[in-house]
Tab-separated table of C-alpha atoms (C1' of nucleotides) in Angstrom:
chain	number	residue	atom	x	y	z
V	943	MET	CA	14.641	-31.528	8.288
V	944	THR	CA	12.640	-34.687	8.005
V	945	THR	CA	14.011	-37.658	6.125
V	946	LYS	CA	11.391	-37.177	3.473
V	947	GLU	CA	12.813	-33.833	2.433
V	948	HIS	CA	16.054	-35.506	1.465
V	949	VAL	CA	14.380	-37.225	-1.416
V	950	VAL	CA	12.322	-34.251	-2.551
V	951	HIS	CA	14.209	-31.953	-4.892
V	952	ILE	CA	14.404	-28.429	-3.530
V	953	LEU	CA	12.808	-27.141	-6.711
V	954	ASP	CA	9.847	-29.489	-6.295
V	955	GLU	CA	9.562	-28.475	-2.672
V	956	LEU	CA	9.512	-24.798	-3.659
V	957	ARG	CA	6.984	-25.471	-6.369
V	958	TRP	CA	4.691	-27.267	-3.942
V	959	ARG	CA	4.924	-24.261	-1.664
V	960	GLY	CA	3.808	-21.999	-4.453
V	961	LEU	CA	7.154	-20.248	-4.574
V	962	VAL	CA	7.954	-20.864	-8.235
V	963	ALA	CA	6.522	-18.864	-11.100
V	964	GLN	CA	9.118	-18.799	-13.859
V	965	SER	CA	12.684	-19.843	-14.290
V	966	THR	CA	15.303	-19.848	-16.963
V	967	ASP	CA	16.184	-23.329	-18.282
V	968	GLU	CA	14.573	-25.391	-15.559
V	969	GLN	CA	16.497	-28.590	-16.188
V	970	ALA	CA	19.793	-26.740	-16.004
V	971	LEU	CA	18.739	-25.066	-12.778
V	972	ARG	CA	17.561	-28.383	-11.382
V	973	ASP	CA	20.905	-30.006	-12.177
V	974	ALA	CA	22.840	-27.097	-10.711
V	975	LEU	CA	20.890	-27.159	-7.461
V	976	GLU	CA	21.416	-30.892	-7.224
V	977	SER	CA	25.097	-31.008	-7.986
V	978	GLY	CA	26.236	-28.762	-5.187
V	979	PRO	CA	25.835	-25.472	-3.404
V	980	VAL	CA	24.597	-22.727	-5.703
V	981	THR	CA	25.230	-19.097	-4.828
V	982	VAL	CA	21.945	-17.217	-5.016
V	983	TYR	CA	21.114	-13.558	-4.604
V	984	CYS	CA	18.013	-11.499	-4.165
V	985	GLY	CA	17.897	-7.729	-4.046
V	986	PHE	CA	15.852	-5.455	-1.797
V	987	ASP	CA	15.500	-1.811	-2.719
V	988	PRO	CA	15.098	0.797	0.007
V	989	THR	CA	11.879	2.366	-1.199
V	990	ALA	CA	10.451	2.634	2.316
V	991	PRO	CA	11.743	2.480	5.893
V	992	SER	CA	10.710	-1.151	6.115
V	993	LEU	CA	10.264	-4.332	4.148
V	994	HIS	CA	6.723	-5.586	3.656
V	995	HIS	CA	4.708	-8.706	2.855
V	996	GLY	CA	6.032	-8.835	-0.705
V	997	HIS	CA	9.617	-9.045	0.486
V	998	LEU	CA	8.606	-11.685	2.984
V	999	VAL	CA	8.059	-14.125	0.137
V	1000	GLN	CA	11.603	-13.526	-1.087
V	1001	LEU	CA	13.058	-13.877	2.378
V	1002	VAL	CA	11.224	-17.148	2.921
V	1003	LEU	CA	12.539	-18.408	-0.404
V	1004	LEU	CA	16.110	-17.482	0.488
V	1005	ARG	CA	15.690	-19.173	3.844
V	1006	HIS	CA	14.572	-22.389	2.151
V	1007	LEU	CA	17.556	-22.250	-0.164
V	1008	GLN	CA	20.005	-21.608	2.646
V	1009	ARG	CA	18.520	-24.444	4.677
V	1010	SER	CA	19.077	-26.824	1.830
V	1011	GLY	CA	22.742	-25.908	1.686
V	1012	HIS	CA	22.923	-23.150	-0.891
V	1013	ARG	CA	24.884	-19.939	-0.420
V	1014	VAL	CA	22.797	-16.849	0.004
V	1015	LEU	CA	23.617	-13.239	-0.801
V	1016	ALA	CA	21.154	-10.611	0.370
V	1017	LEU	CA	21.557	-7.394	-1.558
V	1018	VAL	CA	20.340	-4.033	-0.370
V	1019	GLY	CA	19.902	-1.532	-3.154
V	1020	GLY	CA	21.791	1.487	-1.944
V	1021	ALA	CA	22.294	2.410	-5.605
V	1022	THR	CA	19.152	1.092	-7.288
V	1023	GLY	CA	17.097	2.642	-4.497
V	1024	MET	CA	18.320	6.027	-5.625
V	1025	ILE	CA	17.191	5.426	-9.215
V	1026	GLY	CA	13.824	3.710	-8.868
V	1027	ASP	CA	12.461	0.638	-10.596
V	1028	PRO	CA	9.837	1.786	-13.113
V	1029	ARG	CA	6.347	0.808	-12.133
V	1030	MET	CA	3.032	1.109	-13.887
V	1031	SER	CA	1.620	3.658	-11.488
V	1032	GLY	CA	4.035	6.220	-12.799
V	1033	GLU	CA	7.333	7.916	-12.231
V	1034	ARG	CA	8.674	7.718	-8.704
V	1035	VAL	CA	9.652	10.695	-6.628
V	1036	LEU	CA	13.358	10.442	-5.889
V	1037	ASN	CA	14.317	10.165	-2.246
V	1038	SER	CA	17.304	12.038	-0.872
V	1039	LYS	CA	20.590	10.193	-0.567
V	1040	GLU	CA	20.408	10.540	3.198
V	1041	THR	CA	16.971	8.954	3.297
V	1042	VAL	CA	18.053	6.082	1.088
V	1043	ALA	CA	21.122	5.493	3.252
V	1044	GLU	CA	18.997	5.433	6.376
V	1045	TRP	CA	16.538	3.010	4.859
V	1046	VAL	CA	19.354	0.776	3.666
V	1047	GLU	CA	20.469	0.375	7.262
V	1048	ARG	CA	16.962	-0.439	8.406
V	1049	LEU	CA	16.524	-3.061	5.706
V	1050	ARG	CA	19.861	-4.652	6.547
V	1051	ALA	CA	18.751	-5.128	10.136
V	1052	GLN	CA	15.442	-6.604	9.058
V	1053	ILE	CA	16.900	-9.006	6.537
V	1054	SER	CA	19.373	-10.283	9.128
V	1055	ARG	CA	16.581	-11.921	11.072
V	1056	PHE	CA	15.623	-14.271	8.293
V	1057	LEU	CA	18.951	-15.711	7.352
V	1058	ASP	CA	21.786	-17.344	9.205
V	1059	PHE	CA	24.867	-15.139	9.035
V	1060	ASP	CA	26.963	-17.448	11.220
V	1061	GLY	CA	27.689	-21.155	11.090
V	1062	ASP	CA	29.311	-23.103	8.306
V	1063	ASN	CA	27.140	-21.696	5.522
V	1064	PRO	CA	26.769	-18.036	6.416
V	1065	ALA	CA	24.681	-15.688	4.320
V	1066	ARG	CA	26.340	-12.512	3.136
V	1067	MET	CA	24.981	-8.992	2.952
V	1068	VAL	CA	25.997	-6.810	0.015
V	1069	ASN	CA	25.126	-3.303	-1.137
V	1070	ASN	CA	25.165	-2.381	-4.808
V	1071	LEU	CA	26.298	1.128	-3.975
V	1072	ASP	CA	29.685	-0.464	-3.257
V	1073	TRP	CA	30.382	-1.106	-6.935
V	1074	THR	CA	28.399	1.693	-8.524
V	1075	ALA	CA	29.354	4.731	-6.443
V	1076	GLU	CA	32.804	4.956	-7.989
V	1077	LEU	CA	31.786	3.809	-11.455
V	1078	SER	CA	32.259	6.634	-13.939
V	1079	ALA	CA	29.624	7.450	-16.507
V	1080	ILE	CA	32.105	6.752	-19.273
V	1081	ASP	CA	33.069	3.329	-17.927
V	1082	PHE	CA	29.431	2.532	-17.376
V	1083	LEU	CA	28.474	3.396	-20.926
V	1084	ARG	CA	31.497	1.632	-22.473
V	1085	ASP	CA	31.697	-1.521	-20.373
V	1086	ILE	CA	28.073	-2.127	-19.532
V	1087	GLY	CA	25.968	-0.043	-21.868
V	1088	LYS	CA	27.570	-1.575	-24.943
V	1089	HIS	CA	26.051	-4.948	-24.025
V	1090	TYR	CA	22.545	-3.571	-23.980
V	1091	ARG	CA	20.374	-3.353	-27.060
V	1092	LEU	CA	17.832	-0.588	-27.026
V	1093	GLY	CA	15.231	-2.774	-28.720
V	1094	THR	CA	15.368	-5.284	-25.899
V	1095	MET	CA	15.250	-2.604	-23.273
V	1096	LEU	CA	12.270	-0.891	-24.853
V	1097	ALA	CA	10.444	-4.178	-25.166
V	1098	LYS	CA	10.462	-4.757	-21.409
V	1099	ASP	CA	6.858	-4.841	-20.307
V	1100	THR	CA	6.863	-2.011	-17.804
V	1101	VAL	CA	8.996	0.186	-20.030
V	1102	ALA	CA	6.802	-0.430	-23.056
V	1103	ARG	CA	3.640	0.294	-21.154
V	1104	ARG	CA	5.044	3.355	-19.486
V	1105	LEU	CA	6.181	4.642	-22.875
V	1106	ALA	CA	2.690	4.120	-24.198
V	1107	SER	CA	1.127	5.821	-21.197
V	1108	ASP	CA	0.382	9.511	-20.954
V	1109	GLU	CA	3.102	9.967	-18.370
V	1110	GLY	CA	5.925	8.341	-20.278
V	1111	ILE	CA	9.160	7.380	-18.554
V	1112	SER	CA	12.320	9.193	-17.554
V	1113	PHE	CA	15.782	8.117	-18.670
V	1114	THR	CA	16.582	7.540	-15.002
V	1115	GLU	CA	13.978	4.862	-14.512
V	1116	PHE	CA	14.537	3.488	-17.985
V	1117	SER	CA	18.143	2.797	-16.988
V	1118	TYR	CA	17.190	0.848	-13.904
V	1119	GLN	CA	17.301	-2.496	-15.663
V	1120	ILE	CA	20.942	-1.951	-16.560
V	1121	LEU	CA	21.882	-1.267	-12.963
V	1122	GLN	CA	20.184	-4.426	-11.811
V	1123	GLY	CA	21.895	-6.395	-14.560
V	1124	LEU	CA	25.187	-4.957	-13.426
V	1125	ASP	CA	24.522	-6.176	-9.900
V	1126	TYR	CA	24.136	-9.739	-11.067
V	1127	LEU	CA	27.296	-9.496	-13.158
V	1128	GLU	CA	29.237	-8.074	-10.240
V	1129	LEU	CA	28.019	-10.763	-7.845
V	1130	ASN	CA	28.787	-13.424	-10.420
V	1131	ARG	CA	32.349	-12.169	-10.700
V	1132	ARG	CA	32.909	-11.624	-6.987
V	1133	TYR	CA	31.124	-14.589	-5.471
V	1134	GLY	CA	30.304	-16.961	-8.318
V	1135	CYS	CA	26.632	-16.157	-7.989
V	1136	THR	CA	24.634	-18.120	-10.577
V	1137	LEU	CA	21.042	-17.673	-9.452
V	1138	GLN	CA	18.961	-14.597	-8.881
V	1139	THR	CA	15.500	-14.735	-7.389
V	1140	GLY	CA	12.760	-12.166	-7.219
V	1141	GLY	CA	9.070	-11.549	-7.611
V	1142	ASN	CA	7.532	-12.375	-10.951
V	1143	ASP	CA	7.283	-8.676	-11.720
V	1144	GLN	CA	11.089	-8.676	-11.618
V	1145	TRP	CA	11.440	-11.229	-14.420
V	1146	GLY	CA	12.600	-8.657	-16.922
V	1147	ASN	CA	15.163	-7.231	-14.532
V	1148	LEU	CA	16.475	-10.695	-13.699
V	1149	LEU	CA	16.861	-11.512	-17.365
V	1150	SER	CA	18.734	-8.268	-17.820
V	1151	GLY	CA	21.469	-9.703	-15.611
V	1152	VAL	CA	21.344	-13.164	-17.153
V	1153	GLU	CA	21.847	-11.685	-20.609
V	1154	LEU	CA	24.548	-9.302	-19.480
V	1155	ILE	CA	26.509	-12.155	-17.912
V	1156	ARG	CA	26.110	-14.265	-21.034
V	1157	LYS	CA	27.543	-11.462	-23.153
V	1158	ALA	CA	30.224	-10.254	-20.766
V	1159	GLU	CA	31.324	-13.587	-19.339
V	1160	GLN	CA	30.129	-16.059	-21.967
V	1161	THR	CA	28.492	-18.117	-19.272
V	1162	GLY	CA	24.932	-19.128	-18.499
V	1163	VAL	CA	23.337	-18.294	-15.171
V	1164	HIS	CA	19.839	-18.784	-13.771
V	1165	ALA	CA	16.858	-16.747	-12.698
V	1166	LEU	CA	13.871	-17.874	-10.657
V	1167	THR	CA	10.780	-15.893	-9.786
V	1168	THR	CA	8.029	-16.307	-7.234
V	1169	PRO	CA	4.403	-15.818	-8.192
V	1170	LEU	CA	2.458	-12.785	-7.138
V	1171	ILE	CA	0.612	-13.769	-3.973
V	1172	THR	CA	-3.075	-13.479	-4.610
V	1173	LYS	CA	-6.311	-13.558	-2.679
V	1174	SER	CA	-9.194	-15.702	-3.773
V	1175	ASP	CA	-11.595	-12.781	-3.735
V	1176	GLY	CA	-9.473	-10.943	-6.276
V	1177	THR	CA	-8.433	-8.086	-4.018
V	1178	LYS	CA	-4.798	-7.275	-3.486
V	1179	PHE	CA	-2.897	-9.347	-0.959
V	1180	GLY	CA	-1.311	-7.383	1.843
V	1181	LYS	CA	-3.486	-4.330	1.748
V	1182	THR	CA	-4.570	-3.036	5.126
V	1183	GLU	CA	-6.112	0.079	6.547
V	1184	GLY	CA	-2.637	1.398	7.291
V	1185	GLY	CA	-1.208	0.515	3.882
V	1186	ALA	CA	1.103	-2.432	3.484
V	1187	VAL	CA	1.861	-5.225	5.897
V	1188	TRP	CA	5.128	-3.871	7.259
V	1189	LEU	CA	7.683	-6.062	8.919
V	1190	ALA	CA	9.070	-3.290	11.134
V	1191	PRO	CA	7.394	-3.209	14.554
V	1192	ASP	CA	7.461	0.577	14.614
V	1193	MET	CA	5.422	0.681	11.411
V	1194	MET	CA	3.023	-2.129	12.195
V	1195	THR	CA	2.685	-3.473	15.704
V	1196	PRO	CA	3.233	-7.206	16.142
V	1197	TYR	CA	-0.358	-7.315	17.337
V	1198	ALA	CA	-1.655	-5.766	14.103
V	1199	PHE	CA	0.655	-8.034	12.124
V	1200	TYR	CA	-0.708	-11.116	13.859
V	1201	GLN	CA	-4.260	-9.906	13.318
V	1202	PHE	CA	-3.597	-9.469	9.603
V	1203	TRP	CA	-2.674	-13.111	9.233
V	1204	ILE	CA	-5.370	-14.488	11.482
V	1205	ASN	CA	-7.990	-12.779	9.357
V	1206	THR	CA	-6.960	-14.782	6.292
V	1207	ASP	CA	-9.833	-16.183	4.223
V	1208	ASP	CA	-10.517	-19.894	4.424
V	1209	ALA	CA	-9.946	-20.088	0.708
V	1210	ASP	CA	-6.431	-18.723	1.005
V	1211	VAL	CA	-5.142	-20.079	4.286
V	1212	VAL	CA	-3.777	-23.406	3.059
V	1213	GLY	CA	-1.840	-21.765	0.275
V	1214	TYR	CA	-0.378	-19.224	2.661
V	1215	LEU	CA	0.641	-21.967	5.089
V	1216	LYS	CA	2.642	-23.562	2.313
V	1217	THR	CA	4.185	-20.321	1.180
V	1218	PHE	CA	4.841	-18.428	4.381
V	1219	THR	CA	5.483	-21.126	6.979
V	1220	PHE	CA	7.964	-23.950	7.169
V	1221	ARG	CA	5.342	-26.540	8.116
V	1222	THR	CA	5.777	-29.977	6.570
V	1223	ARG	CA	3.420	-31.442	4.002
V	1224	GLU	CA	1.865	-33.655	6.655
V	1225	GLU	CA	1.173	-30.715	8.934
V	1226	VAL	CA	-0.291	-28.638	6.136
V	1227	GLU	CA	-2.517	-31.502	5.016
V	1228	GLU	CA	-3.809	-31.935	8.525
V	1229	LEU	CA	-4.609	-28.240	8.802
V	1230	GLU	CA	-6.270	-28.392	5.414
V	1231	ARG	CA	-8.631	-31.037	6.787
V	1232	ALA	CA	-9.283	-28.872	9.828
V	1233	VAL	CA	-10.415	-25.997	7.590
V	1234	VAL	CA	-12.933	-28.280	5.885
V	1235	GLU	CA	-14.176	-30.064	8.970
V	1236	ARG	CA	-14.072	-27.339	11.613
V	1237	PRO	CA	-13.859	-23.995	9.809
V	1238	HIS	CA	-15.145	-22.061	12.808
V	1239	ALA	CA	-12.188	-23.252	14.896
V	1240	ARG	CA	-9.817	-21.362	12.561
V	1241	GLU	CA	-6.939	-23.648	13.444
V	1242	ALA	CA	-5.122	-23.056	10.175
V	1243	GLN	CA	-5.373	-19.280	10.583
V	1244	ARG	CA	-3.979	-19.521	14.110
V	1245	VAL	CA	-1.014	-21.615	13.024
V	1246	LEU	CA	-0.351	-19.324	10.066
V	1247	ALA	CA	-0.511	-16.163	12.163
V	1248	GLY	CA	1.579	-17.682	14.944
V	1249	ASP	CA	4.301	-19.012	12.672
V	1250	VAL	CA	4.655	-15.922	10.534
V	1251	THR	CA	4.628	-13.572	13.510
V	1252	THR	CA	7.297	-15.695	15.178
V	1253	LEU	CA	9.400	-15.611	12.035
V	1254	VAL	CA	9.188	-11.842	11.789
V	1255	HIS	CA	8.955	-10.669	15.394
V	1256	GLY	CA	10.278	-13.573	17.439
V	1257	ARG	CA	8.860	-15.971	19.944
V	1258	ALA	CA	8.399	-13.587	22.866
V	1259	ALA	CA	6.484	-10.978	20.901
V	1260	THR	CA	4.287	-13.676	19.398
V	1261	ASP	CA	3.410	-15.191	22.759
V	1262	ALA	CA	2.386	-11.743	23.917
V	1263	VAL	CA	0.159	-10.997	20.951
V	1264	VAL	CA	-1.443	-14.443	21.027
V	1265	ALA	CA	-2.311	-13.958	24.688
V	1266	ALA	CA	-3.601	-10.479	23.937
V	1267	SER	CA	-5.723	-11.717	21.053
V	1268	GLN	CA	-7.222	-14.456	23.174
V	1269	ALA	CA	-8.037	-12.030	25.961
V	1270	LEU	CA	-9.527	-9.386	23.703
V	1271	PHE	CA	-11.436	-11.688	21.367
V	1272	GLY	CA	-12.281	-14.342	23.928
V	1273	ARG	CA	-15.810	-15.097	24.947
V	1274	GLY	CA	-15.420	-13.923	28.524
V	1275	ASP	CA	-16.228	-10.603	30.089
V	1276	LEU	CA	-13.319	-8.224	29.896
V	1277	ALA	CA	-14.016	-7.120	33.442
V	1278	GLU	CA	-13.271	-10.620	34.653
V	1279	LEU	CA	-9.743	-10.664	33.301
V	1280	ASP	CA	-7.124	-10.375	35.981
V	1281	GLU	CA	-4.955	-7.314	36.001
V	1282	SER	CA	-1.771	-8.849	34.637
V	1283	THR	CA	-3.543	-10.562	31.745
V	1284	LEU	CA	-5.311	-7.380	30.812
V	1285	ALA	CA	-2.132	-5.370	31.176
V	1286	ALA	CA	-0.339	-7.694	28.747
V	1287	ALA	CA	-3.212	-7.586	26.302
V	1288	VAL	CA	-3.618	-3.830	26.167
V	1289	ALA	CA	0.138	-3.379	25.943
V	1290	GLU	CA	-0.153	-4.345	22.280
V	1291	LEU	CA	-2.836	-1.811	21.449
V	1292	PRO	CA	-2.740	1.780	20.341
V	1293	ARG	CA	-3.551	3.977	23.296
V	1294	ALA	CA	-5.129	7.203	24.407
V	1295	VAL	CA	-4.544	8.876	27.716
V	1296	VAL	CA	-7.505	9.511	29.975
V	1297	PRO	CA	-7.077	12.940	31.549
V	1298	GLU	CA	-8.226	13.991	35.013
V	1299	GLU	CA	-11.209	15.867	33.639
V	1300	PRO	CA	-14.193	14.109	32.051
V	1301	VAL	CA	-13.477	13.334	28.426
V	1302	GLN	CA	-15.650	12.520	25.445
V	1303	VAL	CA	-15.437	9.016	24.095
V	1304	ILE	CA	-15.051	10.334	20.565
V	1305	ASP	CA	-11.986	12.310	21.595
V	1306	LEU	CA	-10.410	9.161	22.970
V	1307	LEU	CA	-11.200	7.324	19.744
V	1308	ALA	CA	-9.523	10.048	17.749
V	1309	GLU	CA	-6.521	10.227	20.059
V	1310	ALA	CA	-5.993	6.472	19.844
V	1311	GLY	CA	-6.186	6.642	16.074
V	1312	LEU	CA	-9.279	4.480	15.886
V	1313	VAL	CA	-11.019	7.175	13.855
V	1314	ALA	CA	-9.705	10.000	11.709
V	1315	GLY	CA	-11.295	12.781	13.723
V	1316	ARG	CA	-14.193	13.807	15.913
V	1317	GLY	CA	-16.596	13.798	12.995
V	1318	ALA	CA	-15.608	10.295	12.008
V	1319	GLY	CA	-15.957	9.302	15.654
V	1320	ARG	CA	-19.497	10.631	15.845
V	1321	ARG	CA	-20.337	8.807	12.669
V	1322	ALA	CA	-18.905	5.571	14.025
V	1323	VAL	CA	-20.972	5.892	17.197
V	1324	ALA	CA	-24.082	6.708	15.181
V	1325	GLU	CA	-23.494	3.605	13.092
V	1326	GLY	CA	-23.318	1.521	16.217
V	1327	GLY	CA	-19.716	0.688	15.607
V	1328	VAL	CA	-18.144	1.781	18.870
V	1329	SER	CA	-17.986	-0.043	22.155
V	1330	ILE	CA	-16.219	0.368	25.464
V	1331	ASN	CA	-15.314	-2.856	27.229
V	1332	ASN	CA	-17.582	-4.601	24.737
V	1333	VAL	CA	-20.587	-2.467	25.653
V	1334	ARG	CA	-21.927	-0.521	22.711
V	1335	VAL	CA	-21.817	3.257	22.945
V	1336	THR	CA	-25.006	4.914	21.708
V	1337	ASP	CA	-24.595	8.583	22.594
V	1338	PRO	CA	-22.170	10.531	20.400
V	1339	ASP	CA	-21.559	12.951	23.288
V	1340	ALA	CA	-20.936	10.191	25.823
V	1341	LEU	CA	-18.227	10.801	28.362
V	1342	LEU	CA	-15.917	8.190	29.760
V	1343	ASP	CA	-16.425	7.962	33.476
V	1344	ALA	CA	-14.059	6.501	36.002
V	1345	SER	CA	-16.325	3.570	36.818
V	1346	GLN	CA	-15.703	2.215	33.315
V	1347	LEU	CA	-12.008	1.849	33.924
V	1348	LEU	CA	-11.106	-1.774	34.475
V	1349	HIS	CA	-8.827	-2.186	37.469
V	1350	GLY	CA	-9.072	1.564	37.741
V	1351	ARG	CA	-6.769	2.006	34.771
V	1352	TRP	CA	-7.996	0.824	31.403
V	1353	ALA	CA	-11.002	0.981	29.145
V	1354	VAL	CA	-10.920	-1.132	25.990
V	1355	LEU	CA	-12.146	0.856	23.002
V	1356	ARG	CA	-13.434	-1.092	20.046
V	1357	ARG	CA	-14.400	0.194	16.649
V	1358	GLY	CA	-16.154	-2.231	14.414
V	1359	LYS	CA	-15.636	-5.847	15.169
V	1360	ARG	CA	-11.915	-6.069	15.414
V	1361	THR	CA	-10.199	-2.725	15.659
V	1362	LEU	CA	-9.109	-2.093	19.207
V	1363	ALA	CA	-7.366	0.490	21.328
V	1364	VAL	CA	-7.052	1.212	24.988
V	1365	ALA	CA	-7.769	4.320	27.002
V	1366	GLU	CA	-5.395	4.399	29.927
V	1367	ALA	CA	-5.662	6.579	33.003
V	1368	VAL	CA	-2.486	8.371	33.926
V	1369	SER	CA	-1.177	6.577	36.978
V	1370	GLY	CA	-0.795	8.602	40.085
D	318	G	C1'	12.444	26.233	-28.293
D	319	G	C1'	7.320	25.785	-31.013
D	320	C	C1'	2.328	23.784	-31.000
D	321	A	C1'	-1.540	21.049	-28.604
D	322	G	C1'	-3.720	18.867	-24.342
D	323	G	C1'	-3.968	18.254	-19.145
D	324	U	C1'	-3.902	19.291	-13.340
D	325	U	C1'	-11.319	17.927	-9.490
D	326	A	C1'	-11.992	14.435	-2.989
D	327	C	C1'	-8.081	7.851	-1.232
D	328	C	C1'	-7.970	6.257	-6.893
D	329	C	C1'	-10.400	6.716	-11.714
D	330	A	C1'	-13.692	10.218	-13.488
D	331	A	C1'	-18.172	13.734	-14.579
D	332	G	C1'	-19.101	18.793	-14.085
D	333	C	C1'	-17.793	23.990	-18.295
D	334	G	C1'	-21.293	30.781	-14.623
D	335	G	C1'	-25.841	30.039	-9.664
D	336	C	C1'	-29.887	24.165	-8.286
D	337	C	C1'	-21.737	22.095	-6.377
D	338	A	C1'	-19.073	20.045	-0.380
D	339	A	C1'	-19.168	18.699	-6.126
D	340	A	C1'	-22.539	12.931	-10.446
D	341	G	C1'	-20.840	7.904	-11.335
D	342	G	C1'	-17.498	3.856	-10.513
D	343	G	C1'	-13.680	1.712	-7.636
D	344	A	C1'	-11.760	1.474	-2.752
D	345	G	C1'	-12.443	2.250	2.550
D	346	C	C1'	-15.494	2.309	6.997
D	347	U	C1'	-20.022	0.651	9.911
D	348	G	C1'	-24.331	-2.494	10.719
D	349	A	C1'	-27.196	-7.136	9.871
D	350	C	C1'	-25.902	-12.504	9.043
D	351	U	C1'	-21.360	-15.258	10.813
D	352	G	C1'	-16.437	-18.255	12.612
D	353	U	C1'	-11.944	-12.006	14.333
D	354	A	C1'	-13.579	-15.798	7.129
D	355	A	C1'	-16.123	-15.112	2.364
D	356	A	C1'	-20.579	-13.805	-0.106
D	357	U	C1'	-25.031	-10.798	0.282
D	358	C	C1'	-28.062	-6.587	1.744
D	359	A	C1'	-28.259	-1.648	4.009
D	360	G	C1'	-25.926	2.797	5.605
D	361	U	C1'	-21.698	5.902	5.279
D	362	U	C1'	-16.851	8.600	3.437
D	363	G	C1'	-13.846	17.444	3.685
D	364	C	C1'	-13.682	20.079	9.039
D	365	G	C1'	-17.415	21.439	12.716
D	366	C	C1'	-22.742	19.572	17.722
D	367	A	C1'	-24.251	23.720	14.994
D	368	A	C1'	-24.146	28.537	12.787
D	369	G	C1'	-20.523	28.146	9.589
D	370	C	C1'	-15.550	27.303	7.588
D	371	U	C1'	-12.019	25.574	4.138
D	372	A	C1'	-11.926	23.158	-0.681
D	373	C	C1'	-11.738	21.598	-7.468
D	374	G	C1'	-2.646	22.652	-8.964
D	375	G	C1'	-0.592	28.143	-6.913
D	376	G	C1'	-1.471	33.461	-7.384
D	377	G	C1'	-4.351	37.446	-9.477
D	378	G	C1'	-8.763	39.208	-12.054
D	379	U	C1'	-13.989	39.576	-14.367
D	380	U	C1'	-18.922	38.913	-12.055
D	381	C	C1'	-24.236	40.076	-7.543
D	382	G	C1'	-22.197	35.020	-7.961
D	383	A	C1'	-16.524	30.914	-10.474
D	384	A	C1'	-14.488	24.034	-10.078
D	385	U	C1'	-16.682	26.403	-14.359
D	386	C	C1'	-14.678	32.759	-17.905
D	387	C	C1'	-9.801	35.776	-18.349
D	388	C	C1'	-4.436	36.561	-17.016
D	389	U	C1'	-0.220	34.507	-14.919
D	390	C	C1'	3.029	30.916	-12.551
D	391	A	C1'	4.193	25.824	-11.581
D	392	C	C1'	4.042	20.863	-12.854
D	393	C	C1'	2.674	16.683	-16.225
D	394	U	C1'	1.880	14.535	-21.191
D	395	G	C1'	2.030	14.256	-26.525
D	396	C	C1'	3.683	15.886	-31.337
D	397	C	C1'	7.374	18.830	-33.872
D	398	A	C1'	12.560	20.891	-33.547
RNA sequence: GGCAGGUUACCCAAGCGGCCAAAGGGAGCUGACUGUAAAUCAGUUGCGCAAGCUACGGGGGUUCGAAUCCCUCACCUGCCA
């Protein structure tokens, strides 16, 4: 921490980083954060086998708070994940208990990377299934349900809109807000938690807990939300060919993850540096100048991609993908790369196996997942969008011949400008 | 439980007996221009080299011919109880 950060209030720091959208009584929150360690919690529901870019914002926020001395609780929604937070796109399909349990474990492992669970201010991991599994329906309705007014619940934005939609809303999803409120109450009682954070779309759910605690405990607690991360061109942040930007390496390779960030628009990169990296104001300002003065150098994008990939996948993985990116997108001829450099670079890519017999290029493309099928492969070749070792392929029926294998082992397949895979000969 | 409406490709949505592998929009993909950026313009988006095959919630039927008509099942929604 630089000396300057000591004089900047954590809330102002977070605001500068674009991490603050709404909060309950801001002055009260400001005073609380200033007067001593605040216990804060943020929940993560197991709706998929991995966290994604949206959760990353929350994890970064928690990390900032922990670094400035506050106590952090990371909650995995073993219970809420079985109910489903209502969303505008319609009723969710319930996952099996086994699936939810499995995903809970995966999320736990992922969250652990972002916070410090040792030292003198350790973060703590909690699971809301721990206090809901044994809760009887009667106790739930008497002790918790009695504090909830139907009018308030129905007025919640998502609920109201879902009710007005053709699809409506099930009682299960409607009840979600109570479960989340209960979590906050429970954490307040157990650990003195007085701040809950979340995405701005969670505002209603956060307030559910704030109100429940006010009624049940006659005490005021805080809520703080982060803004929805946006892109300047109006499209959705975090959307890729494969879906979301997953943090799990088995769902999105570190290479693909790095590439996602390095392809950030000029118009967005400074904002993302503030939000997703821990760079100081001075560093960000310098990179901001670099974007204006030398946009083609893409320095800000490189720093962003490097920092975020390191945060999520670690130093070693990042070094590997940076080297791979430089090799594969560098100016030089791929054939001139030495064997070990090329080996490291292609290690990050999806691959297809080159059999003994002659094989069609389009089959390799399909096998490597670069195209959806042979037809799509033919189309890609016809469009001029396929190259092998940076040499454009023009014949849809082209075969890969052994002379194209670099170092006798690899051929770099490229579709479009930046989607890569490798065809590898079986060694032997 | 009753009545009404709905279920079309990644999403929205048109089509209501042949000219439908299915309009239009969104989104995606590719090319040109670039800086692995944006914007713009162009092409493209069921499987198959092709003949052809499989498709409009599932099943059955009418018809020379069905996404389109009939029956039935499933699911969704609304109103009423």
